[in-house]
Amino acid sequence: MSYNFKEIEQKWQNIWEDKKIYKTDDFKDNKYYCLEMFPYPSGKLHMGHVRNYSIGDVIARFKRMMGYNVLHPMGWDAFGLPAENAAIKHNIPPAKWTAQNIANMKSQLKKLGLSYDWDRELAACDPSYYKWTQWIFLKLYEHGKCYRKAAAVNWCPSCATVLANEQVIEAECERCGTEVEQREMEQWFFKITDYADRLLDDLEELKGWPEKVKIMQKNWIGRSTGAEIIFKVSGIDEEIRVFTTRPDTVFGVSYMVLAPEHPLVERLIENAEHRQEIVEFVRKARNMSSRDRTLSTEKEGVFTGAYCINPANNEHVPILIANYVLMDYGTGAVMGVPAHDQRDFEFAVKYKLPIKIVIQPEGEDWSQKELTQAYAEEGVLINSAEFSGMHNKEAAEKITEWLAEKGLAKKAVTYRLRDWLISRQRYWGTPIPIIYCENCGILPVPEEQLPVLLPLDVKFKPSGKSPLLDCPEFLHTKCHKCGGDAKRETDTMDTFIDSSWYYIRYTSASETDKPWDIEKANRWMNVDQYIGGVEHAILHLLYSRFLTKFFYDIGMLEHKEPFENLLTQGMVLKDGAKMSKSKGNVVSPEDIVDRYGADTARLFILFAAPPERDLEWSDKGVEGCHRFLNRVWRLYDLLLDKEILLADKKSLNEKGLSEYDAGLRRAVHRTIKKVTEDVDKRFNFNTAISAVMELINYIYGYADKVPKKDRNKAVVKEALETIALLLAPFAPHIAEELWEKLGYTESVHCQKWPSYDESAIKEKMITIAVQINSRVRARISIPADISTEEMKERVLNEPQVQKLLDGKEIVKLIPVPGKLINIVVK
RNA sequence: GCCGAAGUGGCGGAACUGGCAGACGCACUGGACUCAAAAUCCAGCGGUGGCAACACCGUGUGGGUUCGAAUCCCACCUUCGGCACCA
């Protein structure tokens, strides 16, 4: 027999909604902003969502009971490709499809009993939202952080759109896994590279972020410091700029390599002997798909016939073209120092280029040495004119300065991070607020004309061009400047822009004449706790940090970082693999809620593993959690009667308690302590729940041993109340019902979190372990408040211990107060 | 290749600051209740040996530090995640 979870959960969900107990007051002090990453409205909740939102809900409910004014909102990342694909496949407009999905998922979320302030709900596809996404675009444009340029860009043939660098994983599309192609196109970019240093440096201030995520961002930004050095081309008036992190090795340069796309290539090979061969090589390298190019480890190159001059020693070095040099990193040119760079070494061996040692380990003489691999360690310079003998670290500085004086070098910093390509040749996204006027050129749409509305009646043909091109009412417009004919930009924005500022919008979601109220945003920000999957470690989290910094710069926000503490939850697995349709190992949250109730579903997902770790789904484990809730329910039936209801906790007198009652009270207060610490300090919900389970087991034992007439009513009442309060964040419905059974009319979720009484926890006698040579040989009972000296004495006088020590010499006594004593003997 | 995380019973996991390894849950075994089953309740449950008290072994592997190591250090193995010609 199960408790009637269906009736109970429905009942309380209705009451919570009617009474709006989760509505947040903007102007109360002691704010706490708890946020989970908003979902894409695919139509159905999956277990990953349930996990994400259960974790967030525990934190929100706990903080509320701790007296915080909690902001806990929910919304929809509602723009994106699946809606368009559904439109093509099922002939249903994206707006309609999305709205249905939102309605469906919202009802699923409500069935989980999550404590959201639904009045702040937002959807990225709503004109009242994307109007401000467009406004942000205009601000970036106005501040020179948004520009248009032609570039070789990543193109996904399956999604029929371009992608940002961050959205290409191992040369494949992040969304669909299709191999990405390179295309030359005119596109819009956000200048995230202007923020590279701040995005990197401020990572240090994010004390509440997992180290792992910070390292991933750091590597992604990839800052390298070094120098840019100019090599003049021999015979013609051209120069090659190279970026290097090792200016100390410049005397060891034995060749120069350019990327096949390098602009100087044409000019250099004009008069080359084997021109045709070289042209063929360049053509082949350029046409290679980015996948083949990054995955082929074979370094290939070709000599251009031209030479350049090493600015350090005026030596002529050959200029080659090689497939391993990337045009979009550094300057697209690399100085080859085979003796001190492994990749250059291999290339030099293959093409029989000279290998010149310019750094040797301190105290060794390498003037005659033949290298079998590059020496990339620290050392002392040789063969480097007046710099010979200098430590290479120092030489790097000095050589750069020396060349800089001659105008042939400067200190330089290079990043791996690229500017954020934000144009998408798709329909279901925020229209880019730009027009192309026949007379005035490229113009941003004036603020007062926002939003540029997405037309709802559009035909879909995935052609690689925006469907908006086929929509004349949208496409053709008048120039606001000259009144002449103009065309609208038909690309839409990357949906990652929508999700890069939604957390600020929640602070003033109903604002109609500005993106947010600055005062409110400043009050609520930062997000105190952000919760979501690690898959967003770079994409979403980096973009959000970038925009937050921009908002700070233009005075829209007084915070430089959006997320104070970040919790990256693990995946939900079944049979060791991520749940997916193709593997057929999906467990539907709806089914689980239907069969066992939301409280059971939540409890299991919180109990089965700590939040950061992957969680293995177990149907049996779910049943176990359901059994536990039934056990709690029956415990109330067993213990709760009129006398208990009438008992007054204030009448509790510690001194007069029987051994059993004192024991029960100790268990209750210990559990409060354990649960509070586990939830507050460590987010270890699994151990918090197990502590409550232990308490329930303890109380069953108490009820078994102590006859009804001998039970202290106030102690029992305190125990029952504590259970409801401690369970409230995890299993909110049953906790509420139990709280009502105790005779209360105000919601358990509006109660103060229980505090524990240290004196109730204290025990008079404790059991310590007696070790002899680090092995536990006995256990003895001693008074808890005894001194270390007394403890030693007691242990040594214990007959049991004396027997064990018989005939042995005590070398050392190591007491650990409250725990054990180790007797080292010979 | 580089960077990072994790390896503990049959399983999910606990052990927070170096101090009694295996909390809690699942599975399993035995018992109670029942005509029977389910549900529930009680008990047991790392391995080996022993009637038993007990002894020995045991936290991926090998070494080390320490009175004492799942925990700290070194080397290695395996799994997972990130980056991948980054000059």
mmCIF file of N, CA and C in Angstrom, chain A residues 645-756:
data_model
loop_
_atom_site.group_PDB
_atom_site.id
_atom_site.type_symbol
_atom_site.label_atom_id
_atom_site.label_comp_id
_atom_site.label_asym_id
_atom_site.label_seq_id
_atom_site.Cartn_x
_atom_site.Cartn_y
_atom_site.Cartn_z
ATOM 1 N N LEU A 645 -0.243 15.835 19.151
ATOM 2 C CA LEU A 645 -0.646 17.109 18.556
ATOM 3 C C LEU A 645 -0.723 18.207 19.611
ATOM 4 N N LEU A 646 -1.175 17.835 20.776
ATOM 5 C CA LEU A 646 -1.362 18.834 21.834
ATOM 6 C C LEU A 646 -0.080 19.112 22.613
ATOM 7 N N ALA A 647 0.913 18.273 22.418
ATOM 8 C CA ALA A 647 2.145 18.435 23.196
ATOM 9 C C ALA A 647 2.795 19.779 22.886
ATOM 10 N N ASP A 648 3.429 20.320 23.901
ATOM 11 C CA ASP A 648 4.055 21.625 23.749
ATOM 12 C C ASP A 648 5.570 21.445 23.793
ATOM 13 N N LYS A 649 6.201 21.852 22.695
ATOM 14 C CA LYS A 649 7.649 21.672 22.634
ATOM 15 C C LYS A 649 8.361 22.460 23.717
ATOM 16 N N LYS A 650 7.710 23.541 24.121
ATOM 17 C CA LYS A 650 8.356 24.415 25.117
ATOM 18 C C LYS A 650 8.500 23.714 26.459
ATOM 19 N N SER A 651 7.660 22.691 26.661
ATOM 20 C CA SER A 651 7.713 21.988 27.936
ATOM 21 C C SER A 651 8.898 21.028 28.004
ATOM 22 N N LEU A 652 9.649 20.950 26.898
ATOM 23 C CA LEU A 652 10.775 20.033 26.857
ATOM 24 C C LEU A 652 11.810 20.377 27.916
ATOM 25 N N ASN A 653 12.056 19.402 28.759
ATOM 26 C CA ASN A 653 13.087 19.624 29.754
ATOM 27 C C ASN A 653 14.123 18.531 29.610
ATOM 28 N N GLU A 654 15.280 18.956 29.133
ATOM 29 C CA GLU A 654 16.331 18.000 28.858
ATOM 30 C C GLU A 654 16.667 17.095 30.030
ATOM 31 N N LYS A 655 16.711 17.703 31.208
ATOM 32 C CA LYS A 655 17.207 16.945 32.356
ATOM 33 C C LYS A 655 16.288 15.794 32.719
ATOM 34 N N GLY A 656 15.007 16.004 32.527
ATOM 35 C CA GLY A 656 14.068 14.975 32.959
ATOM 36 C C GLY A 656 13.861 13.834 31.975
ATOM 37 N N LEU A 657 14.595 13.833 30.860
ATOM 38 C CA LEU A 657 14.334 12.844 29.820
ATOM 39 C C LEU A 657 14.887 11.466 30.172
ATOM 40 N N SER A 658 14.120 10.458 29.757
ATOM 41 C CA SER A 658 14.604 9.089 29.920
ATOM 42 C C SER A 658 15.751 8.867 28.951
ATOM 43 N N GLU A 659 16.450 7.788 29.130
ATOM 44 C CA GLU A 659 17.574 7.463 28.258
ATOM 45 C C GLU A 659 17.107 7.378 26.815
ATOM 46 N N TYR A 660 15.961 6.758 26.585
ATOM 47 C CA TYR A 660 15.443 6.587 25.225
ATOM 48 C C TYR A 660 15.031 7.914 24.604
ATOM 49 N N ASP A 661 14.359 8.745 25.417
ATOM 50 C CA ASP A 661 13.926 10.044 24.893
ATOM 51 C C ASP A 661 15.128 10.937 24.586
ATOM 52 N N ALA A 662 16.105 10.892 25.469
ATOM 53 C CA ALA A 662 17.320 11.684 25.231
ATOM 54 C C ALA A 662 18.015 11.188 23.971
ATOM 55 N N GLY A 663 17.992 9.873 23.800
ATOM 56 C CA GLY A 663 18.604 9.280 22.607
ATOM 57 C C GLY A 663 17.904 9.729 21.339
ATOM 58 N N LEU A 664 16.588 9.747 21.372
ATOM 59 C CA LEU A 664 15.815 10.188 20.211
ATOM 60 C C LEU A 664 16.115 11.652 19.898
ATOM 61 N N ARG A 665 16.136 12.439 20.946
ATOM 62 C CA ARG A 665 16.388 13.863 20.755
ATOM 63 C C ARG A 665 17.784 14.104 20.178
ATOM 64 N N ARG A 666 18.740 13.302 20.648
ATOM 65 C CA ARG A 666 20.102 13.410 20.134
ATOM 66 C C ARG A 666 20.123 13.072 18.641
ATOM 67 N N ALA A 667 19.415 12.007 18.294
ATOM 68 C CA ALA A 667 19.372 11.603 16.885
ATOM 69 C C ALA A 667 18.761 12.707 16.023
ATOM 70 N N VAL A 668 17.706 13.314 16.516
ATOM 71 C CA VAL A 668 17.026 14.380 15.767
ATOM 72 C C VAL A 668 17.974 15.557 15.537
ATOM 73 N N HIS A 669 18.634 15.983 16.581
ATOM 74 C CA HIS A 669 19.484 17.170 16.455
ATOM 75 C C HIS A 669 20.757 16.895 15.671
ATOM 76 N N ARG A 670 21.257 15.696 15.801
ATOM 77 C CA ARG A 670 22.390 15.304 14.972
ATOM 78 C C ARG A 670 22.019 15.348 13.492
ATOM 79 N N THR A 671 20.820 14.871 13.212
ATOM 80 C CA THR A 671 20.381 14.850 11.816
ATOM 81 C C THR A 671 20.219 16.270 11.280
ATOM 82 N N ILE A 672 19.672 17.145 12.097
ATOM 83 C CA ILE A 672 19.539 18.546 11.659
ATOM 84 C C ILE A 672 20.917 19.089 11.299
ATOM 85 N N LYS A 673 21.878 18.825 12.173
ATOM 86 C CA LYS A 673 23.225 19.331 11.943
ATOM 87 C C LYS A 673 23.802 18.781 10.638
ATOM 88 N N LYS A 674 23.691 17.479 10.481
ATOM 89 C CA LYS A 674 24.260 16.810 9.311
ATOM 90 C C LYS A 674 23.605 17.317 8.009
ATOM 91 N N VAL A 675 22.282 17.356 8.006
ATOM 92 C CA VAL A 675 21.572 17.765 6.791
ATOM 93 C C VAL A 675 21.893 19.224 6.456
ATOM 94 N N THR A 676 21.899 20.075 7.467
ATOM 95 C CA THR A 676 22.189 21.494 7.240
ATOM 96 C C THR A 676 23.573 21.662 6.613
ATOM 97 N N GLU A 677 24.550 20.976 7.177
ATOM 98 C CA GLU A 677 25.906 21.130 6.648
ATOM 99 C C GLU A 677 26.037 20.538 5.248
ATOM 100 N N ASP A 678 25.440 19.381 5.051
ATOM 101 C CA ASP A 678 25.543 18.739 3.735
ATOM 102 C C ASP A 678 24.902 19.588 2.645
ATOM 103 N N VAL A 679 23.780 20.208 2.941
ATOM 104 C CA VAL A 679 23.085 20.992 1.929
ATOM 105 C C VAL A 679 23.765 22.341 1.742
ATOM 106 N N ASP A 680 24.089 22.995 2.826
ATOM 107 C CA ASP A 680 24.561 24.369 2.766
ATOM 108 C C ASP A 680 26.001 24.471 2.274
ATOM 109 N N LYS A 681 26.867 23.644 2.838
ATOM 110 C CA LYS A 681 28.284 23.823 2.543
ATOM 111 C C LYS A 681 28.750 23.018 1.353
ATOM 112 N N ARG A 682 28.128 21.855 1.146
ATOM 113 C CA ARG A 682 28.733 20.959 0.174
ATOM 114 C C ARG A 682 27.818 20.502 -0.960
ATOM 115 N N PHE A 683 26.553 20.874 -0.884
ATOM 116 C CA PHE A 683 25.578 20.393 -1.872
ATOM 117 C C PHE A 683 25.603 18.866 -2.003
ATOM 118 N N ASN A 684 25.907 18.199 -0.899
ATOM 119 C CA ASN A 684 25.894 16.736 -0.937
ATOM 120 C C ASN A 684 24.516 16.244 -0.512
ATOM 121 N N PHE A 685 23.597 16.300 -1.452
ATOM 122 C CA PHE A 685 22.217 15.946 -1.132
ATOM 123 C C PHE A 685 22.073 14.458 -0.858
ATOM 124 N N ASN A 686 22.923 13.657 -1.484
ATOM 125 C CA ASN A 686 22.830 12.208 -1.271
ATOM 126 C C ASN A 686 23.085 11.832 0.193
ATOM 127 N N THR A 687 24.071 12.454 0.801
ATOM 128 C CA THR A 687 24.349 12.105 2.198
ATOM 129 C C THR A 687 23.339 12.778 3.131
ATOM 130 N N ALA A 688 22.816 13.918 2.727
ATOM 131 C CA ALA A 688 21.777 14.572 3.530
ATOM 132 C C ALA A 688 20.554 13.657 3.611
ATOM 133 N N ILE A 689 20.173 13.110 2.458
ATOM 134 C CA ILE A 689 19.004 12.237 2.431
ATOM 135 C C ILE A 689 19.273 10.958 3.229
ATOM 136 N N SER A 690 20.471 10.431 3.107
ATOM 137 C CA SER A 690 20.755 9.207 3.860
ATOM 138 C C SER A 690 20.710 9.468 5.360
ATOM 139 N N ALA A 691 21.042 10.688 5.771
ATOM 140 C CA ALA A 691 20.953 11.019 7.194
ATOM 141 C C ALA A 691 19.498 11.007 7.657
ATOM 142 N N VAL A 692 18.601 11.504 6.814
ATOM 143 C CA VAL A 692 17.180 11.484 7.174
ATOM 144 C C VAL A 692 16.679 10.035 7.227
ATOM 145 N N MET A 693 17.172 9.215 6.310
ATOM 146 C CA MET A 693 16.798 7.796 6.333
ATOM 147 C C MET A 693 17.225 7.144 7.641
ATOM 148 N N GLU A 694 18.444 7.492 8.061
ATOM 149 C CA GLU A 694 18.933 6.928 9.315
ATOM 150 C C GLU A 694 18.049 7.346 10.480
ATOM 151 N N LEU A 695 17.613 8.595 10.442
ATOM 152 C CA LEU A 695 16.754 9.084 11.518
ATOM 153 C C LEU A 695 15.435 8.297 11.545
ATOM 154 N N ILE A 696 14.868 8.089 10.368
ATOM 155 C CA ILE A 696 13.614 7.328 10.291
ATOM 156 C C ILE A 696 13.829 5.924 10.864
ATOM 157 N N ASN A 697 14.924 5.293 10.481
ATOM 158 C CA ASN A 697 15.231 3.964 11.024
ATOM 159 C C ASN A 697 15.343 4.014 12.547
ATOM 160 N N TYR A 698 15.974 5.062 13.026
ATOM 161 C CA TYR A 698 16.164 5.200 14.466
ATOM 162 C C TYR A 698 14.818 5.319 15.186
ATOM 163 N N ILE A 699 13.941 6.124 14.596
ATOM 164 C CA ILE A 699 12.650 6.348 15.265
ATOM 165 C C ILE A 699 11.814 5.064 15.273
ATOM 166 N N TYR A 700 11.896 4.274 14.207
ATOM 167 C CA TYR A 700 11.207 2.980 14.213
ATOM 168 C C TYR A 700 11.721 2.112 15.355
ATOM 169 N N GLY A 701 13.007 2.151 15.557
ATOM 170 C CA GLY A 701 13.603 1.391 16.660
ATOM 171 C C GLY A 701 13.105 1.899 17.997
ATOM 172 N N TYR A 702 13.022 3.201 18.114
ATOM 173 C CA TYR A 702 12.521 3.834 19.347
ATOM 174 C C TYR A 702 11.086 3.388 19.621
ATOM 175 N N ALA A 703 10.259 3.452 18.582
ATOM 176 C CA ALA A 703 8.848 3.096 18.740
ATOM 177 C C ALA A 703 8.712 1.628 19.109
ATOM 178 N N ASP A 704 9.613 0.841 18.617
ATOM 179 C CA ASP A 704 9.604 -0.588 18.897
ATOM 180 C C ASP A 704 9.929 -0.870 20.360
ATOM 181 N N LYS A 705 10.902 -0.106 20.870
ATOM 182 C CA LYS A 705 11.412 -0.392 22.219
ATOM 183 C C LYS A 705 10.631 0.313 23.315
ATOM 184 N N VAL A 706 10.113 1.505 23.013
ATOM 185 C CA VAL A 706 9.483 2.291 24.078
ATOM 186 C C VAL A 706 7.955 2.196 23.972
ATOM 187 N N PRO A 707 7.305 1.682 24.984
ATOM 188 C CA PRO A 707 5.837 1.609 24.942
ATOM 189 C C PRO A 707 5.246 3.016 24.878
ATOM 190 N N LYS A 708 4.101 3.103 24.255
ATOM 191 C CA LYS A 708 3.462 4.379 24.001
ATOM 192 C C LYS A 708 3.379 5.277 25.239
ATOM 193 N N LYS A 709 3.000 4.709 26.361
ATOM 194 C CA LYS A 709 2.789 5.520 27.565
ATOM 195 C C LYS A 709 4.097 6.119 28.091
ATOM 196 N N ASP A 710 5.215 5.488 27.731
ATOM 197 C CA ASP A 710 6.489 5.986 28.245
ATOM 198 C C ASP A 710 7.157 7.009 27.337
ATOM 199 N N ARG A 711 6.557 7.256 26.180
ATOM 200 C CA ARG A 711 7.201 8.187 25.257
ATOM 201 C C ARG A 711 6.958 9.634 25.667
ATOM 202 N N ASN A 712 7.999 10.431 25.588
ATOM 203 C CA ASN A 712 7.840 11.858 25.870
ATOM 204 C C ASN A 712 7.197 12.515 24.654
ATOM 205 N N LYS A 713 5.989 13.038 24.850
ATOM 206 C CA LYS A 713 5.203 13.545 23.720
ATOM 207 C C LYS A 713 5.895 14.703 23.000
ATOM 208 N N ALA A 714 6.496 15.570 23.783
ATOM 209 C CA ALA A 714 7.146 16.738 23.174
ATOM 210 C C ALA A 714 8.346 16.322 22.334
ATOM 211 N N VAL A 715 9.072 15.316 22.810
ATOM 212 C CA VAL A 715 10.234 14.836 22.052
ATOM 213 C C VAL A 715 9.781 14.214 20.732
ATOM 214 N N VAL A 716 8.731 13.408 20.813
ATOM 215 C CA VAL A 716 8.211 12.766 19.611
ATOM 216 C C VAL A 716 7.704 13.820 18.629
ATOM 217 N N LYS A 717 7.011 14.825 19.160
ATOM 218 C CA LYS A 717 6.496 15.869 18.280
ATOM 219 C C LYS A 717 7.638 16.610 17.582
ATOM 220 N N GLU A 718 8.652 16.902 18.339
ATOM 221 C CA GLU A 718 9.805 17.588 17.756
ATOM 222 C C GLU A 718 10.422 16.733 16.640
ATOM 223 N N ALA A 719 10.467 15.436 16.872
ATOM 224 C CA ALA A 719 11.030 14.535 15.872
ATOM 225 C C ALA A 719 10.197 14.561 14.591
ATOM 226 N N LEU A 720 8.892 14.465 14.748
ATOM 227 C CA LEU A 720 8.007 14.444 13.580
ATOM 228 C C LEU A 720 8.070 15.762 12.812
ATOM 229 N N GLU A 721 8.098 16.856 13.528
ATOM 230 C CA GLU A 721 8.188 18.166 12.889
ATOM 231 C C GLU A 721 9.492 18.304 12.105
ATOM 232 N N THR A 722 10.537 17.835 12.736
ATOM 233 C CA THR A 722 11.855 17.946 12.100
ATOM 234 C C THR A 722 11.898 17.181 10.789
ATOM 235 N N ILE A 723 11.283 16.003 10.782
ATOM 236 C CA ILE A 723 11.268 15.211 9.556
ATOM 237 C C ILE A 723 10.609 15.997 8.420
ATOM 238 N N ALA A 724 9.460 16.597 8.693
ATOM 239 C CA ALA A 724 8.753 17.353 7.651
ATOM 240 C C ALA A 724 9.621 18.519 7.166
ATOM 241 N N LEU A 725 10.267 19.209 8.106
ATOM 242 C CA LEU A 725 11.073 20.370 7.732
ATOM 243 C C LEU A 725 12.307 19.957 6.926
ATOM 244 N N LEU A 726 12.950 18.881 7.360
ATOM 245 C CA LEU A 726 14.167 18.455 6.669
ATOM 246 C C LEU A 726 13.881 17.893 5.284
ATOM 247 N N LEU A 727 12.711 17.306 5.137
ATOM 248 C CA LEU A 727 12.357 16.738 3.836
ATOM 249 C C LEU A 727 11.837 17.787 2.854
ATOM 250 N N ALA A 728 11.440 18.942 3.378
ATOM 251 C CA ALA A 728 10.768 19.957 2.551
ATOM 252 C C ALA A 728 11.518 20.314 1.254
ATOM 253 N N PRO A 729 12.832 20.522 1.277
ATOM 254 C CA PRO A 729 13.494 20.884 0.016
ATOM 255 C C PRO A 729 13.557 19.736 -0.979
ATOM 256 N N PHE A 730 13.589 18.515 -0.479
ATOM 257 C CA PHE A 730 13.785 17.358 -1.357
ATOM 258 C C PHE A 730 12.463 16.804 -1.891
ATOM 259 N N ALA A 731 11.526 16.615 -0.979
ATOM 260 C CA ALA A 731 10.228 16.036 -1.330
ATOM 261 C C ALA A 731 9.145 16.989 -0.848
ATOM 262 N N PRO A 732 8.933 18.070 -1.595
ATOM 263 C CA PRO A 732 8.123 19.178 -1.076
ATOM 264 C C PRO A 732 6.641 18.854 -0.839
ATOM 265 N N HIS A 733 6.089 17.925 -1.618
ATOM 266 C CA HIS A 733 4.659 17.667 -1.463
ATOM 267 C C HIS A 733 4.351 16.875 -0.201
ATOM 268 N N ILE A 734 5.070 15.764 -0.013
ATOM 269 C CA ILE A 734 4.783 14.928 1.158
ATOM 270 C C ILE A 734 5.134 15.695 2.430
ATOM 271 N N ALA A 735 6.185 16.506 2.359
ATOM 272 C CA ALA A 735 6.568 17.302 3.525
ATOM 273 C C ALA A 735 5.426 18.248 3.908
ATOM 274 N N GLU A 736 4.824 18.851 2.888
ATOM 275 C CA GLU A 736 3.716 19.781 3.121
ATOM 276 C C GLU A 736 2.520 19.059 3.734
ATOM 277 N N GLU A 737 2.225 17.874 3.226
ATOM 278 C CA GLU A 737 1.089 17.106 3.728
ATOM 279 C C GLU A 737 1.331 16.685 5.183
ATOM 280 N N LEU A 738 2.540 16.268 5.491
ATOM 281 C CA LEU A 738 2.863 15.852 6.860
ATOM 282 C C LEU A 738 2.777 17.041 7.809
ATOM 283 N N TRP A 739 3.239 18.172 7.299
ATOM 284 C CA TRP A 739 3.200 19.409 8.099
ATOM 285 C C TRP A 739 1.754 19.761 8.445
ATOM 286 N N GLU A 740 0.878 19.553 7.472
ATOM 287 C CA GLU A 740 -0.533 19.817 7.711
ATOM 288 C C GLU A 740 -1.088 18.839 8.747
ATOM 289 N N LYS A 741 -0.668 17.586 8.651
ATOM 290 C CA LYS A 741 -1.101 16.573 9.617
ATOM 291 C C LYS A 741 -0.721 16.972 11.040
ATOM 292 N N LEU A 742 0.380 17.719 11.157
ATOM 293 C CA LEU A 742 0.824 18.142 12.487
ATOM 294 C C LEU A 742 -0.023 19.298 13.008
ATOM 295 N N GLY A 743 -0.965 19.737 12.183
ATOM 296 C CA GLY A 743 -1.908 20.749 12.642
ATOM 297 C C GLY A 743 -1.579 22.163 12.205
ATOM 298 N N TYR A 744 -0.600 22.316 11.316
ATOM 299 C CA TYR A 744 -0.240 23.667 10.908
ATOM 300 C C TYR A 744 -1.001 24.088 9.658
ATOM 301 N N THR A 745 -1.270 25.364 9.555
ATOM 302 C CA THR A 745 -2.000 25.858 8.394
ATOM 303 C C THR A 745 -1.109 26.655 7.443
ATOM 304 N N GLU A 746 0.045 27.094 7.944
ATOM 305 C CA GLU A 746 0.950 27.828 7.064
ATOM 306 C C GLU A 746 1.911 26.841 6.405
ATOM 307 N N SER A 747 2.275 27.086 5.151
ATOM 308 C CA SER A 747 3.110 26.160 4.384
ATOM 309 C C SER A 747 4.432 25.824 5.079
ATOM 310 N N VAL A 748 4.831 24.571 4.957
ATOM 311 C CA VAL A 748 6.115 24.146 5.529
ATOM 312 C C VAL A 748 7.258 24.881 4.822
ATOM 313 N N HIS A 749 7.004 25.303 3.581
ATOM 314 C CA HIS A 749 8.057 25.955 2.806
ATOM 315 C C HIS A 749 8.257 27.407 3.205
ATOM 316 N N CYS A 750 7.374 27.889 4.059
ATOM 317 C CA CYS A 750 7.549 29.249 4.571
ATOM 318 C C CYS A 750 8.065 29.224 6.011
ATOM 319 N N GLN A 751 8.444 28.037 6.490
ATOM 320 C CA GLN A 751 8.958 27.919 7.855
ATOM 321 C C GLN A 751 10.450 28.208 7.897
ATOM 322 N N LYS A 752 10.903 28.456 9.102
ATOM 323 C CA LYS A 752 12.332 28.620 9.306
ATOM 324 C C LYS A 752 12.993 27.253 9.315
ATOM 325 N N TRP A 753 14.140 27.159 8.701
ATOM 326 C CA TRP A 753 14.901 25.899 8.723
ATOM 327 C C TRP A 753 15.268 25.592 10.184
ATOM 328 N N PRO A 754 15.108 24.345 10.618
ATOM 329 C CA PRO A 754 15.370 24.046 12.026
ATOM 330 C C PRO A 754 16.833 24.242 12.402
ATOM 331 N N SER A 755 17.059 24.659 13.634
ATOM 332 C CA SER A 755 18.431 24.765 14.110
ATOM 333 C C SER A 755 18.634 23.690 15.168
ATOM 334 N N TYR A 756 19.868 23.323 15.346
ATOM 335 C CA TYR A 756 20.107 22.226 16.276
ATOM 336 C C TYR A 756 20.634 22.735 17.608
#
